[in-house]
């Protein structure tokens, strides 16, 4: 079992990113190791280039994302942690796979349509090719399992199609088909201002999300002001189906406490948000403040964080080399 996943180096992670992605990676680090498998996590800085970003901002984001992952519990001694750009095999395999992927396949990718918006002619070729780079990220390590969010499942399907076509066209059994793992435990966290839209960095309201670097006071204030309804909590989580704000806050509580939403509503049944919100704020502070403090310390020495990535990249490159070589051989490149 080899688990590989990547995350783009966006600045300033929020609670949705943490509970929905990073925390799952931390959990898998132990679960996969217990089964004798391996976890590999990378910062997708090459994917970060597909939409314009100031170069200094990209550098800073890459370091900050790495520090955030370490602060949140990714242990570079137990998981391989690196940045994509430091392992040129990602780019090299992408070019090979570009000749296997079909234009018709890429034309169906919904994320490209969303991100390119109306100005499709003005989108970068990189944005269009993004899913092929992602396929290379995964196939390069003969990955068996890929933890991803719902929105990335289509890209994983594409990676499977590319792997199948490569194996068939070249008569090899080089690439195993990677399985997407859309974790049942990964909650989808909604905006604190409007629980019908997800918590996202693109929401203009700072009050809609909690950042991992927020002060204790900010965390408490954001939960205190979170939108809710006047009713008390019921004794069953299912009864919150029509109360999205209440449901979201209970979901956040449960995820932070590593408990089921049902056990949380049972504890608070009959109480209103006047009681629940301060408890949630305290819990959030107790979970997030140690992460924030570790993150702040790590960012005092950015060179040390970069050195962690360089070391991880060496390990990743060693694992990538034979697969890239086998792909080149299969395609008849003279090396
Ligand atoms: P954003 O929507 O803020 O731009 P990204 O698309 O950069 O977030 O997501 C980075 C990772 O965090 C992905 O794995 C994604 O599935 C996860 N993620 C983002 N927002 C949420 C959320 N509100 N709830 C759960 N997971 C989320
Ligand atoms: N596209 C993914 C995202 O935006 C990040 C990513 C890049 C990735 N390469 C990957 C995830 C390979 C899993 C495997 O979330």
mmCIF file of C-alpha atoms and ligand atoms in Angstrom:
data_model
loop_
_atom_site.group_PDB
_atom_site.id
_atom_site.type_symbol
_atom_site.label_atom_id
_atom_site.label_comp_id
_atom_site.label_asym_id
_atom_site.label_seq_id
_atom_site.Cartn_x
_atom_site.Cartn_y
_atom_site.Cartn_z
ATOM 1 C CA UNK A 1 0.000 0.000 0.000
ATOM 2 C CA UNK A 2 1.444 3.312 -1.025
ATOM 3 C CA UNK A 3 -0.529 6.438 -0.294
ATOM 4 C CA UNK A 4 0.337 9.620 -2.162
ATOM 5 C CA UNK A 5 -1.399 12.973 -1.988
ATOM 6 C CA UNK A 6 -0.608 16.549 -2.811
ATOM 7 C CA UNK A 7 -1.869 19.949 -1.795
ATOM 8 C CA UNK A 8 -1.408 23.217 -3.621
ATOM 9 C CA UNK A 9 0.649 25.847 -1.834
ATOM 10 C CA UNK A 10 -2.074 28.335 -1.058
ATOM 11 C CA UNK A 11 -1.354 30.675 1.818
ATOM 12 C CA UNK A 12 -3.092 30.687 5.135
ATOM 13 C CA UNK A 13 -4.911 27.388 5.646
ATOM 14 C CA UNK A 14 -8.380 27.444 7.146
ATOM 15 C CA UNK A 15 -10.227 25.020 9.367
ATOM 16 C CA UNK A 16 -11.881 23.363 6.346
ATOM 17 C CA UNK A 17 -8.491 22.553 4.817
ATOM 18 C CA UNK A 18 -7.250 21.261 8.154
ATOM 19 C CA UNK A 19 -10.218 19.060 9.079
ATOM 20 C CA UNK A 20 -11.019 18.026 5.503
ATOM 21 C CA UNK A 21 -7.522 17.299 4.235
ATOM 22 C CA UNK A 22 -4.446 17.740 6.443
ATOM 23 C CA UNK A 23 -5.897 16.010 9.486
ATOM 24 C CA UNK A 24 -6.870 13.015 7.351
ATOM 25 C CA UNK A 25 -3.305 12.797 6.141
ATOM 26 C CA UNK A 26 -2.034 12.805 9.696
ATOM 27 C CA UNK A 27 -4.475 10.041 10.623
ATOM 28 C CA UNK A 28 -3.452 7.964 7.620
ATOM 29 C CA UNK A 29 0.187 8.355 8.495
ATOM 30 C CA UNK A 30 -0.419 6.037 11.470
ATOM 31 C CA UNK A 31 -3.066 3.806 9.922
ATOM 32 C CA UNK A 32 -1.084 3.083 6.781
ATOM 33 C CA UNK A 33 2.162 2.503 8.677
ATOM 34 C CA UNK A 34 0.322 0.013 10.907
ATOM 35 C CA UNK A 35 -0.510 -1.956 7.747
ATOM 36 C CA UNK A 36 3.085 -1.879 6.575
ATOM 37 C CA UNK A 37 2.347 0.761 3.937
ATOM 38 C CA UNK A 38 3.906 4.095 3.189
ATOM 39 C CA UNK A 39 2.579 7.659 3.116
ATOM 40 C CA UNK A 40 3.981 10.324 0.809
ATOM 41 C CA UNK A 41 2.762 13.924 0.812
ATOM 42 C CA UNK A 42 3.890 16.743 -1.393
ATOM 43 C CA UNK A 43 3.342 20.416 -1.947
ATOM 44 C CA UNK A 44 2.057 20.819 -5.503
ATOM 45 C CA UNK A 45 4.073 23.918 -6.374
ATOM 46 C CA UNK A 46 4.067 23.064 -10.091
ATOM 47 C CA UNK A 47 0.279 22.986 -9.985
ATOM 48 C CA UNK A 48 0.503 26.351 -8.256
ATOM 49 C CA UNK A 49 1.932 27.810 -11.473
ATOM 50 C CA UNK A 50 -1.164 27.037 -13.536
ATOM 51 C CA UNK A 51 -2.833 30.260 -12.453
ATOM 52 C CA UNK A 52 -0.833 33.455 -12.102
ATOM 53 C CA UNK A 53 0.934 33.844 -8.792
ATOM 54 C CA UNK A 54 3.656 36.270 -7.770
ATOM 55 C CA UNK A 55 6.902 34.246 -7.549
ATOM 56 C CA UNK A 56 7.704 35.476 -4.045
ATOM 57 C CA UNK A 57 4.249 34.551 -2.924
ATOM 58 C CA UNK A 58 4.620 31.039 -4.348
ATOM 59 C CA UNK A 59 7.882 30.557 -2.461
ATOM 60 C CA UNK A 60 6.399 31.844 0.781
ATOM 61 C CA UNK A 61 3.265 29.732 0.372
ATOM 62 C CA UNK A 62 5.287 26.578 -0.242
ATOM 63 C CA UNK A 63 7.271 27.065 2.952
ATOM 64 C CA UNK A 64 4.194 28.048 4.933
ATOM 65 C CA UNK A 65 2.193 25.074 3.709
ATOM 66 C CA UNK A 66 5.036 22.737 4.626
ATOM 67 C CA UNK A 67 5.353 24.271 8.079
ATOM 68 C CA UNK A 68 1.599 23.983 8.517
ATOM 69 C CA UNK A 69 1.676 20.311 7.674
ATOM 70 C CA UNK A 70 4.488 19.649 10.112
ATOM 71 C CA UNK A 71 2.766 21.728 12.801
ATOM 72 C CA UNK A 72 -0.431 19.762 12.216
ATOM 73 C CA UNK A 73 1.346 16.458 12.759
ATOM 74 C CA UNK A 74 2.904 15.248 9.501
ATOM 75 C CA UNK A 75 6.189 13.772 10.623
ATOM 76 C CA UNK A 76 8.885 13.975 7.928
ATOM 77 C CA UNK A 77 10.577 10.970 9.515
ATOM 78 C CA UNK A 78 7.496 8.819 8.989
ATOM 79 C CA UNK A 79 5.997 10.278 5.816
ATOM 80 C CA UNK A 80 7.975 11.461 2.846
ATOM 81 C CA UNK A 81 7.292 15.189 2.593
ATOM 82 C CA UNK A 82 8.584 17.181 -0.356
ATOM 83 C CA UNK A 83 7.756 19.758 -2.977
ATOM 84 C CA UNK A 84 6.944 18.615 -6.484
ATOM 85 C CA UNK A 85 9.348 20.984 -8.252
ATOM 86 C CA UNK A 86 12.345 19.493 -6.461
ATOM 87 C CA UNK A 87 11.718 16.127 -8.135
ATOM 88 C CA UNK A 88 12.036 16.758 -11.881
ATOM 89 C CA UNK A 89 10.623 13.303 -12.621
ATOM 90 C CA UNK A 90 7.124 14.757 -12.055
ATOM 91 C CA UNK A 91 7.608 17.071 -15.026
ATOM 92 C CA UNK A 92 9.374 14.459 -17.097
ATOM 93 C CA UNK A 93 6.660 11.847 -16.675
ATOM 94 C CA UNK A 94 4.022 14.497 -17.410
ATOM 95 C CA UNK A 95 5.483 15.002 -20.862
ATOM 96 C CA UNK A 96 5.435 11.288 -21.547
ATOM 97 C CA UNK A 97 1.842 10.985 -20.340
ATOM 98 C CA UNK A 98 0.792 14.010 -22.407
ATOM 99 C CA UNK A 99 1.154 11.726 -25.383
ATOM 100 C CA UNK A 100 -1.102 9.098 -23.874
ATOM 101 C CA UNK A 101 -3.873 11.359 -22.564
ATOM 102 C CA UNK A 102 -6.458 12.402 -25.162
ATOM 103 C CA UNK A 103 -7.688 15.928 -25.788
ATOM 104 C CA UNK A 104 -11.232 14.599 -25.532
ATOM 105 C CA UNK A 105 -10.527 13.345 -22.016
ATOM 106 C CA UNK A 106 -9.160 16.664 -20.835
ATOM 107 C CA UNK A 107 -12.068 18.520 -22.424
ATOM 108 C CA UNK A 108 -14.364 16.774 -19.978
ATOM 109 C CA UNK A 109 -12.558 17.997 -16.854
ATOM 110 C CA UNK A 110 -14.966 20.154 -14.882
ATOM 111 C CA UNK A 111 -12.293 21.842 -12.758
ATOM 112 C CA UNK A 112 -10.703 23.317 -15.878
ATOM 113 C CA UNK A 113 -14.053 24.699 -16.965
ATOM 114 C CA UNK A 114 -14.630 26.190 -13.504
ATOM 115 C CA UNK A 115 -11.173 27.670 -13.152
ATOM 116 C CA UNK A 116 -10.883 28.952 -16.722
ATOM 117 C CA UNK A 117 -14.333 30.534 -16.468
ATOM 118 C CA UNK A 118 -15.520 32.514 -19.473
ATOM 119 C CA UNK A 119 -12.040 33.273 -20.776
ATOM 120 C CA UNK A 120 -11.093 29.789 -21.839
ATOM 121 C CA UNK A 121 -8.853 31.057 -24.651
ATOM 122 C CA UNK A 122 -6.907 33.060 -22.103
ATOM 123 C CA UNK A 123 -6.285 30.154 -19.703
ATOM 124 C CA UNK A 124 -2.756 28.778 -19.539
ATOM 125 C CA UNK A 125 -1.904 25.515 -21.270
ATOM 126 C CA UNK A 126 -0.698 24.435 -17.817
ATOM 127 C CA UNK A 127 -4.174 24.827 -16.380
ATOM 128 C CA UNK A 128 -5.527 22.628 -19.157
ATOM 129 C CA UNK A 129 -2.780 20.054 -18.638
ATOM 130 C CA UNK A 130 -3.080 20.155 -14.843
ATOM 131 C CA UNK A 131 -4.791 16.732 -14.622
ATOM 132 C CA UNK A 132 -1.978 15.070 -16.574
ATOM 133 C CA UNK A 133 0.601 16.468 -14.139
ATOM 134 C CA UNK A 134 -1.582 15.126 -11.363
ATOM 135 C CA UNK A 135 -1.657 11.709 -13.040
ATOM 136 C CA UNK A 136 2.134 11.797 -13.234
ATOM 137 C CA UNK A 137 2.345 12.711 -9.532
ATOM 138 C CA UNK A 138 0.481 9.568 -8.676
ATOM 139 C CA UNK A 139 1.727 7.096 -11.289
ATOM 140 C CA UNK A 140 5.364 8.027 -10.718
ATOM 141 C CA UNK A 141 5.271 6.272 -7.359
ATOM 142 C CA UNK A 142 3.092 3.325 -8.417
ATOM 143 C CA UNK A 143 0.610 4.688 -5.948
ATOM 144 C CA UNK A 144 -2.156 2.396 -4.784
ATOM 145 C CA UNK A 145 -4.303 4.872 -2.812
ATOM 146 C CA UNK A 146 -4.884 8.593 -3.158
ATOM 147 C CA UNK A 147 -6.752 10.507 -0.463
ATOM 148 C CA UNK A 148 -8.580 13.315 -2.244
ATOM 149 C CA UNK A 149 -11.639 15.487 -1.871
ATOM 150 C CA UNK A 150 -14.754 14.868 -3.920
ATOM 151 C CA UNK A 151 -13.714 17.590 -6.411
ATOM 152 C CA UNK A 152 -10.546 15.689 -7.365
ATOM 153 C CA UNK A 153 -12.177 12.328 -8.083
ATOM 154 C CA UNK A 154 -12.572 13.097 -11.757
ATOM 155 C CA UNK A 155 -8.835 13.762 -12.018
ATOM 156 C CA UNK A 156 -8.107 10.425 -10.384
ATOM 157 C CA UNK A 157 -10.375 8.677 -12.883
ATOM 158 C CA UNK A 158 -8.332 10.316 -15.605
ATOM 159 C CA UNK A 159 -5.122 9.042 -14.006
ATOM 160 C CA UNK A 160 -6.591 5.544 -14.107
ATOM 161 C CA UNK A 161 -7.521 5.940 -17.788
ATOM 162 C CA UNK A 162 -4.025 7.175 -18.591
ATOM 163 C CA UNK A 163 -2.441 4.283 -16.691
ATOM 164 C CA UNK A 164 -4.619 1.748 -18.478
ATOM 165 C CA UNK A 165 -3.909 3.198 -21.914
ATOM 166 C CA UNK A 166 -0.191 3.389 -21.241
ATOM 167 C CA UNK A 167 -0.051 -0.224 -20.086
ATOM 168 C CA UNK A 168 -2.102 -1.372 -23.098
ATOM 169 C CA UNK A 169 -0.441 0.724 -25.792
ATOM 170 C CA UNK A 170 3.052 -0.252 -24.719
ATOM 171 C CA UNK A 171 2.273 -3.794 -23.653
ATOM 172 C CA UNK A 172 3.609 -3.389 -20.134
ATOM 173 C CA UNK A 173 2.252 -3.729 -16.635
ATOM 174 C CA UNK A 174 3.987 -0.665 -15.340
ATOM 175 C CA UNK A 175 1.325 1.400 -13.633
ATOM 176 C CA UNK A 176 -1.079 -0.021 -11.070
ATOM 177 C CA UNK A 177 -4.463 1.708 -11.068
ATOM 178 C CA UNK A 178 -4.636 4.203 -8.198
ATOM 179 C CA UNK A 179 -7.740 4.101 -5.990
ATOM 180 C CA UNK A 180 -9.234 7.382 -4.867
ATOM 181 C CA UNK A 181 -9.919 7.410 -1.131
ATOM 182 C CA UNK A 182 -12.670 9.844 -0.376
ATOM 183 C CA UNK A 183 -12.625 9.467 3.368
ATOM 184 C CA UNK A 184 -15.975 8.988 5.049
ATOM 185 C CA UNK A 185 -14.424 10.617 8.055
ATOM 186 C CA UNK A 186 -13.367 13.743 6.177
ATOM 187 C CA UNK A 187 -16.009 16.315 7.021
ATOM 188 C CA UNK A 188 -17.056 19.057 4.671
ATOM 189 C CA UNK A 189 -16.900 22.245 6.674
ATOM 190 C CA UNK A 190 -19.243 25.057 5.709
ATOM 191 C CA UNK A 191 -18.902 28.821 6.005
ATOM 192 C CA UNK A 192 -19.627 30.211 9.476
ATOM 193 C CA UNK A 193 -21.699 32.980 7.876
ATOM 194 C CA UNK A 194 -23.698 30.907 5.402
ATOM 195 C CA UNK A 195 -23.793 27.169 5.854
ATOM 196 C CA UNK A 196 -24.936 26.558 2.298
ATOM 197 C CA UNK A 197 -21.490 27.377 0.908
ATOM 198 C CA UNK A 198 -18.288 25.636 1.955
ATOM 199 C CA UNK A 199 -15.654 27.281 4.083
ATOM 200 C CA UNK A 200 -13.242 28.616 1.481
ATOM 201 C CA UNK A 201 -10.346 31.003 1.144
ATOM 202 C CA UNK A 202 -12.221 32.678 -1.696
ATOM 203 C CA UNK A 203 -15.075 33.844 0.526
ATOM 204 C CA UNK A 204 -14.667 37.631 0.912
ATOM 205 C CA UNK A 205 -15.689 37.548 4.579
ATOM 206 C CA UNK A 206 -12.931 36.791 7.086
ATOM 207 C CA UNK A 207 -15.674 35.913 9.562
ATOM 208 C CA UNK A 208 -16.749 33.015 7.369
ATOM 209 C CA UNK A 209 -13.660 30.976 8.203
ATOM 210 C CA UNK A 210 -11.187 30.268 10.975
ATOM 211 C CA UNK A 211 -7.540 30.328 9.947
ATOM 212 C CA UNK A 212 -4.941 28.129 11.563
ATOM 213 C CA UNK A 213 -2.971 31.272 12.435
ATOM 214 C CA UNK A 214 -5.898 33.095 14.068
ATOM 215 C CA UNK A 215 -5.368 34.283 17.641
ATOM 216 C CA UNK A 216 -7.354 32.655 20.425
ATOM 217 C CA UNK A 217 -9.510 35.777 20.601
ATOM 218 C CA UNK A 218 -10.235 35.704 16.881
ATOM 219 C CA UNK A 219 -11.161 32.027 16.989
ATOM 220 C CA UNK A 220 -13.538 32.634 19.891
ATOM 221 C CA UNK A 221 -15.054 35.716 18.241
ATOM 222 C CA UNK A 222 -15.659 33.919 14.957
ATOM 223 C CA UNK A 223 -17.514 31.075 16.639
ATOM 224 C CA UNK A 224 -19.422 33.477 18.880
ATOM 225 C CA UNK A 225 -20.626 35.379 15.825
ATOM 226 C CA UNK A 226 -21.253 32.292 13.696
ATOM 227 C CA UNK A 227 -24.735 32.219 12.239
ATOM 228 C CA UNK A 228 -27.132 29.868 14.042
ATOM 229 C CA UNK A 229 -30.808 29.478 14.847
ATOM 230 C CA UNK A 230 -32.638 30.067 18.136
ATOM 231 C CA UNK A 231 -33.636 26.432 18.757
ATOM 232 C CA UNK A 232 -31.939 24.126 21.241
ATOM 233 C CA UNK A 233 -29.951 21.122 20.037
ATOM 234 C CA UNK A 234 -31.983 17.950 19.493
ATOM 235 C CA UNK A 235 -30.822 14.536 20.697
ATOM 236 C CA UNK A 236 -30.219 13.182 17.214
ATOM 237 C CA UNK A 237 -27.830 14.497 14.572
ATOM 238 C CA UNK A 238 -30.253 13.498 11.812
ATOM 239 C CA UNK A 239 -32.768 15.946 13.237
ATOM 240 C CA UNK A 240 -30.426 18.740 12.110
ATOM 241 C CA UNK A 241 -30.997 17.963 8.423
ATOM 242 C CA UNK A 242 -32.942 21.196 7.886
ATOM 243 C CA UNK A 243 -30.691 23.323 10.139
ATOM 244 C CA UNK A 244 -27.471 23.692 8.143
ATOM 245 C CA UNK A 245 -25.795 26.204 10.489
ATOM 246 C CA UNK A 246 -26.412 24.069 13.560
ATOM 247 C CA UNK A 247 -25.351 20.998 11.676
ATOM 248 C CA UNK A 248 -22.107 22.659 10.621
ATOM 249 C CA UNK A 249 -21.160 23.703 14.140
ATOM 250 C CA UNK A 250 -21.841 20.220 15.475
ATOM 251 C CA UNK A 251 -19.802 18.751 12.622
ATOM 252 C CA UNK A 252 -16.889 21.039 13.463
ATOM 253 C CA UNK A 253 -17.098 20.155 17.150
ATOM 254 C CA UNK A 254 -17.128 16.438 16.375
ATOM 255 C CA UNK A 255 -14.195 16.670 13.969
ATOM 256 C CA UNK A 256 -12.097 18.688 16.407
ATOM 257 C CA UNK A 257 -12.877 16.302 19.265
ATOM 258 C CA UNK A 258 -12.502 13.112 17.186
ATOM 259 C CA UNK A 259 -16.018 12.155 18.111
ATOM 260 C CA UNK A 260 -19.145 11.308 16.168
ATOM 261 C CA UNK A 261 -21.644 14.142 15.588
ATOM 262 C CA UNK A 262 -24.275 11.924 17.230
ATOM 263 C CA UNK A 263 -22.336 11.724 20.512
ATOM 264 C CA UNK A 264 -21.922 15.507 20.466
ATOM 265 C CA UNK A 265 -25.660 16.222 20.075
ATOM 266 C CA UNK A 266 -26.423 13.692 22.799
ATOM 267 C CA UNK A 267 -24.130 15.566 25.176
ATOM 268 C CA UNK A 268 -25.642 18.975 24.367
ATOM 269 C CA UNK A 269 -29.261 17.933 23.749
ATOM 270 C CA UNK A 270 -31.695 20.547 25.011
ATOM 271 C CA UNK A 271 -29.051 23.275 25.239
ATOM 272 C CA UNK A 272 -29.060 26.332 23.021
ATOM 273 C CA UNK A 273 -26.207 27.893 21.100
ATOM 274 C CA UNK A 274 -25.599 30.272 23.969
ATOM 275 C CA UNK A 275 -24.060 27.269 25.709
ATOM 276 C CA UNK A 276 -22.809 25.313 22.734
ATOM 277 C CA UNK A 277 -20.837 28.083 21.028
ATOM 278 C CA UNK A 278 -18.536 28.896 23.974
ATOM 279 C CA UNK A 279 -17.826 25.177 24.396
ATOM 280 C CA UNK A 280 -17.014 24.919 20.700
ATOM 281 C CA UNK A 281 -14.801 28.009 20.874
ATOM 282 C CA UNK A 282 -12.866 26.571 23.832
ATOM 283 C CA UNK A 283 -12.419 23.265 22.071
ATOM 284 C CA UNK A 284 -11.245 24.961 18.868
ATOM 285 C CA UNK A 285 -8.729 27.059 20.773
ATOM 286 C CA UNK A 286 -7.409 24.015 22.608
ATOM 287 C CA UNK A 287 -6.859 22.154 19.331
ATOM 288 C CA UNK A 288 -5.694 25.016 17.134
ATOM 289 C CA UNK A 289 -3.482 27.047 19.448
ATOM 290 C CA UNK A 290 -0.750 24.376 19.787
ATOM 291 C CA UNK A 291 -0.724 24.021 15.986
ATOM 292 C CA UNK A 292 -0.459 27.795 15.592
ATOM 293 C CA UNK A 293 2.351 28.000 18.130
ATOM 294 C CA UNK A 294 4.348 25.224 16.441
ATOM 295 C CA UNK A 295 3.724 26.851 13.069
ATOM 296 C CA UNK A 296 4.958 30.224 14.301
ATOM 297 C CA UNK A 297 8.137 28.657 15.660
ATOM 298 C CA UNK A 298 8.775 26.732 12.437
ATOM 299 C CA UNK A 299 8.394 29.913 10.404
ATOM 300 C CA UNK A 300 11.144 31.566 12.422
ATOM 301 C CA UNK A 301 13.565 29.389 10.455
ATOM 302 C CA UNK A 302 12.326 29.079 6.887
ATOM 303 C CA UNK A 303 15.643 27.655 5.701
ATOM 304 C CA UNK A 304 15.170 24.714 8.048
ATOM 305 C CA UNK A 305 11.712 24.069 6.580
ATOM 306 C CA UNK A 306 13.170 24.196 3.080
ATOM 307 C CA UNK A 307 15.838 21.702 4.183
ATOM 308 C CA UNK A 308 13.103 19.287 5.287
ATOM 309 C CA UNK A 309 11.625 19.484 1.782
ATOM 310 C CA UNK A 310 15.017 18.944 0.171
ATOM 311 C CA UNK A 311 15.582 15.813 2.228
ATOM 312 C CA UNK A 312 12.113 14.509 1.390
ATOM 313 C CA UNK A 313 12.719 15.235 -2.286
ATOM 314 C CA UNK A 314 15.826 13.059 -2.239
ATOM 315 C CA UNK A 315 13.816 10.130 -0.932
ATOM 316 C CA UNK A 316 10.983 10.733 -3.395
ATOM 317 C CA UNK A 317 13.397 11.062 -6.321
ATOM 318 C CA UNK A 318 14.963 7.708 -5.489
ATOM 319 C CA UNK A 319 11.543 6.054 -5.584
ATOM 320 C CA UNK A 320 10.541 7.860 -8.792
ATOM 321 C CA UNK A 321 13.654 7.111 -10.833
ATOM 322 C CA UNK A 322 13.012 3.440 -11.714
ATOM 323 C CA UNK A 323 9.408 4.107 -12.749
ATOM 324 C CA UNK A 324 10.339 7.036 -14.954
ATOM 325 C CA UNK A 325 13.097 4.961 -16.490
ATOM 326 C CA UNK A 326 10.742 2.064 -17.154
ATOM 327 C CA UNK A 327 8.262 4.422 -18.830
ATOM 328 C CA UNK A 328 11.004 5.897 -21.018
ATOM 329 C CA UNK A 329 12.174 2.401 -21.966
ATOM 330 C CA UNK A 330 8.661 1.251 -22.760
ATOM 331 C CA UNK A 331 8.228 4.229 -25.089
ATOM 332 C CA UNK A 332 11.478 3.569 -26.899
ATOM 333 C CA UNK A 333 13.450 6.578 -25.804
ATOM 334 C CA UNK A 334 17.172 6.111 -26.281
ATOM 335 C CA UNK A 335 18.814 6.943 -22.965
HETATM 336 P P1 LIG B 1 -10.360 26.473 -0.898
HETATM 337 O O1 LIG B 1 -11.768 26.034 -1.205
HETATM 338 O O2 LIG B 1 -10.303 27.246 0.368
HETATM 339 O O3 LIG B 1 -9.763 27.190 -2.064
HETATM 340 P P2 LIG B 1 -8.674 24.284 -1.688
HETATM 341 O O4 LIG B 1 -9.497 24.028 -2.896
HETATM 342 O O5 LIG B 1 -7.332 24.912 -1.852
HETATM 343 O O6 LIG B 1 -9.538 25.150 -0.632
HETATM 344 O O7 LIG B 1 -8.548 22.899 -0.905
HETATM 345 C C1 LIG B 1 -7.381 22.348 -0.364
HETATM 346 C C2 LIG B 1 -7.762 21.050 0.339
HETATM 347 O O8 LIG B 1 -8.661 21.305 1.443
HETATM 348 C C3 LIG B 1 -8.496 20.060 -0.555
HETATM 349 O O9 LIG B 1 -8.062 18.752 -0.216
HETATM 350 C C4 LIG B 1 -9.954 20.225 -0.195
HETATM 351 O O10 LIG B 1 -10.699 19.046 -0.393
HETATM 352 C C5 LIG B 1 -9.891 20.603 1.280
HETATM 353 N N1 LIG B 1 -10.969 21.522 1.656
HETATM 354 C C6 LIG B 1 -11.109 22.807 1.221
HETATM 355 N N2 LIG B 1 -12.181 23.403 1.771
HETATM 356 C C7 LIG B 1 -12.761 22.479 2.568
HETATM 357 C C8 LIG B 1 -13.924 22.483 3.402
HETATM 358 N N3 LIG B 1 -14.668 23.579 3.532
HETATM 359 N N4 LIG B 1 -14.225 21.351 4.069
HETATM 360 C C9 LIG B 1 -13.466 20.264 3.954
HETATM 361 N N5 LIG B 1 -12.362 20.173 3.194
HETATM 362 C C10 LIG B 1 -12.002 21.259 2.495
HETATM 363 N N1 LIG B 2 -5.119 18.806 -7.468
HETATM 364 C C1 LIG B 2 -5.088 18.540 -6.046
HETATM 365 C C2 LIG B 2 -5.945 19.578 -5.300
HETATM 366 O O1 LIG B 2 -6.118 20.680 -5.762
HETATM 367 C C3 LIG B 2 -3.674 18.590 -5.519
HETATM 368 C C4 LIG B 2 -2.854 17.516 -6.145
HETATM 369 C C5 LIG B 2 -1.894 17.663 -7.113
HETATM 370 C C6 LIG B 2 -2.940 16.125 -5.872
HETATM 371 N N2 LIG B 2 -1.358 16.460 -7.444
HETATM 372 C C7 LIG B 2 -1.982 15.502 -6.702
HETATM 373 C C8 LIG B 2 -3.725 15.372 -5.005
HETATM 374 C C9 LIG B 2 -1.814 14.113 -6.699
HETATM 375 C C10 LIG B 2 -3.559 13.988 -5.007
HETATM 376 C C11 LIG B 2 -2.599 13.374 -5.841
HETATM 377 O O2 LIG B 2 -6.430 19.278 -4.211
#
